[in-house]
Amino acid sequence: MKLAPLAAAALIGLTAPALALDLKAMSEEEKAAFGEAVRGYLLENPEVLSEAIDVLNQRQANAEAENDRTLVKTNADAIFEDGVSYVGGNPEGDITVVEFIDYNCGYCKKAHPEVMKLIAKDGNIRYIVKEFPILGEQSVLASQFAIAVLQVAGPEAYEKINAGFYESFRGDMTPDTLAAFAREFGLDPVPIMARMDAPEVTRIIADNHALAQRLKITGTPAFVMGGQMIRGYVPLATMQETVADERG
């Protein structure tokens, strides 16, 4: 019995049924010989382990991607058509990109200019923002404020506030600093601040948290691009590749 080749084949998942080994049927001496053959083969051919790990990792990645597609399909209405989230870019675009954000998230700030470049350069992306504050009370205040701006002053004002949080806002997020922030963009802070605690605002944040939990999103930024999900920051090139893959 040629144990080394059979052992190597088993390690990389290529053993044919006819060659399958029943270790329980082996004597102790045969098991010992088999173990030595495996050890010797791997010492002489360590690249086999790397190949086997690569195959396993790819299978796991494929399974996770398929699971993500199922999650997106199951929650499609809440992701793409909730009727309350900001919608920008090209509303008639052939691909929808959804971003879960927290204004206190450093990686969200890093991703912001690249997301904007993606949308501007492509021209055919529908862009949705999900307010998903997870980094403390100031994050919650910022999201309440942004949603209130959207509801009171409309999407153009929201777009400015959204960008402003990343590009110009400095200091702690408090009612006073947020009111001043609104005035910087020519907005009346009084109705905005009054709206922040409205049940409609609270419900949107709660629904976004529930959606994120269903999608297994635990951090920001997180993206849904067509049927694919990206958890965490990725550079512009990766976002472009994902969009192209969805179109392909």
Short mmCIF file of C-alpha atoms in Angstrom, two decimals:
data_model
loop_
_atom_site.label_atom_id
_atom_site.label_comp_id
_atom_site.label_asym_id
_atom_site.label_seq_id
_atom_site.Cartn_x
_atom_site.Cartn_y
_atom_site.Cartn_z
CA MET A 1 0.00 0.00 0.00
CA LYS A 2 1.46 3.38 -1.06
CA LEU A 3 0.58 5.41 2.00
CA ALA A 4 2.31 8.73 1.25
CA PRO A 5 0.48 9.52 -1.99
CA LEU A 6 -2.83 8.48 -0.47
CA ALA A 7 -2.22 10.62 2.61
CA ALA A 8 -1.35 13.65 0.51
CA ALA A 9 -4.43 13.17 -1.62
CA ALA A 10 -6.62 12.99 1.47
CA LEU A 11 -5.13 16.22 2.81
CA ILE A 12 -6.09 18.22 -0.25
CA GLY A 13 -9.52 16.63 -0.67
CA LEU A 14 -8.73 14.78 -3.88
CA THR A 15 -9.00 11.17 -2.76
CA ALA A 16 -11.32 9.17 -5.01
CA PRO A 17 -13.94 7.01 -3.26
CA ALA A 18 -12.20 3.85 -4.42
CA LEU A 19 -9.03 4.97 -2.66
CA ALA A 20 -10.65 6.02 0.60
CA LEU A 21 -8.84 4.70 3.66
CA ASP A 22 -10.68 3.22 6.63
CA LEU A 23 -8.38 4.00 9.54
CA LYS A 24 -10.57 1.96 11.88
CA ALA A 25 -9.82 -1.14 9.85
CA MET A 26 -6.05 -0.65 10.14
CA SER A 27 -3.90 -2.44 12.66
CA GLU A 28 -1.89 -0.36 15.10
CA GLU A 29 1.22 -1.01 13.04
CA GLU A 30 -0.53 0.16 9.86
CA LYS A 31 -1.80 3.31 11.58
CA ALA A 32 1.72 4.08 12.80
CA ALA A 33 3.12 3.53 9.33
CA PHE A 34 0.40 5.69 7.82
CA GLY A 35 1.18 8.50 10.26
CA GLU A 36 4.87 8.35 9.48
CA ALA A 37 4.12 8.36 5.76
CA VAL A 38 1.95 11.47 6.12
CA ARG A 39 4.61 13.21 8.20
CA GLY A 40 7.36 12.31 5.80
CA TYR A 41 5.40 13.39 2.76
CA LEU A 42 4.53 16.78 4.28
CA LEU A 43 8.11 17.40 5.34
CA GLU A 44 9.22 16.72 1.79
CA ASN A 45 6.28 18.57 0.19
CA PRO A 46 5.21 21.37 2.60
CA GLU A 47 3.55 23.24 -0.26
CA VAL A 48 0.73 20.69 -0.09
CA LEU A 49 -0.45 22.23 3.19
CA SER A 50 -0.46 25.71 1.67
CA GLU A 51 -2.47 24.44 -1.31
CA ALA A 52 -4.96 22.70 0.97
CA ILE A 53 -5.39 25.83 3.10
CA ASP A 54 -5.92 27.94 -0.02
CA VAL A 55 -8.64 25.55 -1.21
CA LEU A 56 -10.31 25.61 2.21
CA ASN A 57 -10.18 29.41 2.42
CA GLN A 58 -11.67 29.78 -1.04
CA ARG A 59 -14.49 27.37 -0.22
CA GLN A 60 -15.23 29.31 2.98
CA ALA A 61 -15.18 32.64 1.11
CA ASN A 62 -17.54 31.27 -1.53
CA ALA A 63 -19.91 29.98 1.15
CA GLU A 64 -19.87 33.33 2.97
CA ALA A 65 -20.50 35.25 -0.25
CA GLU A 66 -23.44 32.99 -1.09
CA ASN A 67 -24.82 33.43 2.41
CA ASP A 68 -24.49 37.21 2.07
CA ARG A 69 -26.43 37.15 -1.20
CA THR A 70 -29.18 35.22 0.56
CA LEU A 71 -29.25 37.78 3.39
CA VAL A 72 -29.45 40.65 0.91
CA LYS A 73 -32.24 39.00 -1.06
CA THR A 74 -34.22 38.20 2.09
CA ASN A 75 -33.93 41.78 3.38
CA ALA A 76 -34.06 43.57 0.01
CA ASP A 77 -37.02 45.83 0.80
CA ALA A 78 -35.49 47.09 4.05
CA ILE A 79 -32.11 47.60 2.40
CA PHE A 80 -33.10 49.25 -0.87
CA GLU A 81 -36.66 50.55 -0.50
CA ASP A 82 -37.31 51.61 3.09
CA GLY A 83 -38.72 54.96 1.94
CA VAL A 84 -37.01 56.97 4.69
CA SER A 85 -33.25 56.77 4.04
CA TYR A 86 -31.34 59.35 2.02
CA VAL A 87 -31.10 58.43 -1.66
CA GLY A 88 -28.42 60.14 -3.75
CA GLY A 89 -26.25 59.54 -6.76
CA ASN A 90 -28.35 58.53 -9.76
CA PRO A 91 -31.81 57.54 -8.48
CA GLU A 92 -32.29 55.53 -11.69
CA GLY A 93 -28.88 53.85 -11.51
CA ASP A 94 -28.47 50.22 -12.46
CA ILE A 95 -26.57 49.39 -9.23
CA THR A 96 -27.52 50.45 -5.70
CA VAL A 97 -24.78 51.01 -3.15
CA VAL A 98 -25.92 51.16 0.48
CA GLU A 99 -23.57 52.40 3.20
CA PHE A 100 -24.02 51.93 6.96
CA ILE A 101 -22.26 54.83 8.70
CA ASP A 102 -21.34 56.32 12.05
CA TYR A 103 -20.10 59.93 11.95
CA ASN A 104 -17.56 59.23 14.71
CA CYS A 105 -16.04 56.35 12.74
CA GLY A 106 -12.54 57.12 11.47
CA TYR A 107 -12.83 54.58 8.68
CA CYS A 108 -16.15 56.10 7.56
CA LYS A 109 -14.34 59.42 7.29
CA LYS A 110 -11.58 57.74 5.30
CA ALA A 111 -14.09 56.03 3.01
CA HIS A 112 -16.21 59.14 2.39
CA PRO A 113 -14.13 60.80 -0.37
CA GLU A 114 -13.65 57.45 -2.10
CA VAL A 115 -17.37 56.69 -2.02
CA MET A 116 -18.03 60.14 -3.49
CA LYS A 117 -15.48 59.49 -6.25
CA LEU A 118 -17.08 56.13 -6.96
CA ILE A 119 -20.49 57.72 -7.42
CA ALA A 120 -19.24 60.71 -9.42
CA LYS A 121 -16.98 58.74 -11.77
CA ASP A 122 -19.50 55.98 -12.38
CA GLY A 123 -22.60 58.11 -12.93
CA ASN A 124 -24.96 55.15 -12.78
CA ILE A 125 -24.99 54.30 -9.07
CA ARG A 126 -27.95 54.81 -6.77
CA TYR A 127 -26.52 55.62 -3.31
CA ILE A 128 -28.34 55.06 -0.01
CA VAL A 129 -27.13 56.00 3.48
CA LYS A 130 -28.16 54.03 6.56
CA GLU A 131 -27.60 55.94 9.79
CA PHE A 132 -26.08 53.32 12.11
CA PRO A 133 -24.66 54.99 15.25
CA ILE A 134 -22.69 52.47 17.32
CA LEU A 135 -19.89 54.53 18.90
CA GLY A 136 -21.66 56.22 21.77
CA GLU A 137 -24.09 58.97 22.62
CA GLN A 138 -22.46 61.57 20.37
CA SER A 139 -22.86 59.24 17.42
CA VAL A 140 -26.56 58.88 18.25
CA LEU A 141 -26.97 62.66 18.46
CA ALA A 142 -25.25 63.11 15.10
CA SER A 143 -27.49 60.54 13.43
CA GLN A 144 -30.62 62.02 14.99
CA PHE A 145 -29.54 65.43 13.73
CA ALA A 146 -28.81 64.16 10.19
CA ILE A 147 -32.14 62.35 9.94
CA ALA A 148 -33.95 65.42 11.27
CA VAL A 149 -32.24 67.55 8.61
CA LEU A 150 -33.41 65.10 5.92
CA GLN A 151 -36.98 65.18 7.20
CA VAL A 152 -37.17 68.93 7.81
CA ALA A 153 -34.95 70.41 5.09
CA GLY A 154 -34.76 67.70 2.44
CA PRO A 155 -32.11 65.57 0.69
CA GLU A 156 -29.93 68.43 -0.59
CA ALA A 157 -29.50 69.78 2.95
CA TYR A 158 -28.84 66.25 4.22
CA GLU A 159 -26.15 65.74 1.59
CA LYS A 160 -24.34 68.87 2.79
CA ILE A 161 -24.63 67.90 6.45
CA ASN A 162 -23.49 64.34 5.75
CA ALA A 163 -20.36 65.57 3.97
CA GLY A 164 -19.83 68.33 6.52
CA PHE A 165 -19.61 65.88 9.42
CA TYR A 166 -16.62 64.26 7.70
CA GLU A 167 -15.02 67.32 6.16
CA SER A 168 -15.49 70.29 8.47
CA PHE A 169 -17.15 69.44 11.79
CA ARG A 170 -14.76 69.63 14.75
CA GLY A 171 -15.24 69.13 18.46
CA ASP A 172 -17.89 67.36 20.50
CA MET A 173 -21.37 66.76 19.14
CA THR A 174 -23.76 68.55 21.47
CA PRO A 175 -27.08 70.33 20.91
CA ASP A 176 -25.24 73.68 20.85
CA THR A 177 -22.53 72.60 18.39
CA LEU A 178 -25.09 70.89 16.15
CA ALA A 179 -27.26 74.00 16.09
CA ALA A 180 -24.23 76.07 15.11
CA PHE A 181 -23.39 73.47 12.48
CA ALA A 182 -26.85 73.85 10.96
CA ARG A 183 -26.46 77.62 10.76
CA GLU A 184 -23.16 77.18 8.88
CA PHE A 185 -25.18 75.69 6.03
CA GLY A 186 -27.91 78.31 6.18
CA LEU A 187 -30.36 76.02 7.97
CA ASP A 188 -32.73 77.07 10.74
CA PRO A 189 -31.72 74.88 13.69
CA VAL A 190 -34.94 75.31 15.67
CA PRO A 191 -37.20 72.88 13.75
CA ILE A 192 -34.28 70.51 13.20
CA MET A 193 -33.42 70.30 16.90
CA ALA A 194 -37.10 69.90 17.76
CA ARG A 195 -37.37 66.99 15.31
CA MET A 196 -34.38 65.03 16.65
CA ASP A 197 -36.35 63.27 19.41
CA ALA A 198 -39.39 62.52 17.28
CA PRO A 199 -40.58 58.89 17.25
CA GLU A 200 -40.08 58.80 13.47
CA VAL A 201 -36.36 59.53 13.93
CA THR A 202 -35.93 57.07 16.77
CA ARG A 203 -37.66 54.36 14.76
CA ILE A 204 -35.35 54.80 11.76
CA ILE A 205 -32.24 54.30 13.89
CA ALA A 206 -33.80 51.29 15.63
CA ASP A 207 -34.80 49.76 12.29
CA ASN A 208 -31.29 50.27 10.92
CA HIS A 209 -29.81 48.52 13.94
CA ALA A 210 -32.22 45.62 13.52
CA LEU A 211 -31.40 45.39 9.82
CA ALA A 212 -27.67 45.43 10.53
CA GLN A 213 -28.11 42.61 13.00
CA ARG A 214 -29.94 40.53 10.41
CA LEU A 215 -27.18 41.24 7.90
CA LYS A 216 -24.48 40.36 10.46
CA ILE A 217 -23.06 43.87 10.31
CA THR A 218 -21.29 44.82 13.53
CA GLY A 219 -19.09 47.74 12.47
CA THR A 220 -18.84 50.72 10.15
CA PRO A 221 -18.51 51.39 7.36
CA ALA A 222 -20.38 48.47 5.85
CA PHE A 223 -21.63 48.29 2.29
CA VAL A 224 -24.25 46.46 0.28
CA MET A 225 -23.31 46.71 -3.39
CA GLY A 226 -25.96 45.09 -5.52
CA GLY A 227 -26.10 41.59 -4.08
CA GLN A 228 -22.70 41.66 -2.40
CA MET A 229 -21.70 42.84 1.06
CA ILE A 230 -18.46 44.45 2.22
CA ARG A 231 -17.91 44.77 5.95
CA GLY A 232 -15.31 47.41 6.70
CA TYR A 233 -13.28 49.95 4.77
CA VAL A 234 -12.03 49.08 1.30
CA PRO A 235 -10.27 51.38 -1.20
CA LEU A 236 -11.93 52.88 -4.24
CA ALA A 237 -10.44 50.28 -6.60
CA THR A 238 -12.06 47.44 -4.65
CA MET A 239 -15.43 49.20 -4.68
CA GLN A 240 -15.14 49.71 -8.44
CA GLU A 241 -14.26 46.04 -8.93
CA THR A 242 -17.26 44.97 -6.87
CA VAL A 243 -19.62 47.20 -8.86
CA ALA A 244 -18.15 45.88 -12.13
CA ASP A 245 -18.53 42.32 -10.88
CA GLU A 246 -22.19 42.93 -10.08
CA ARG A 247 -22.78 44.32 -13.54
CA GLY A 248 -20.83 41.50 -15.15
#
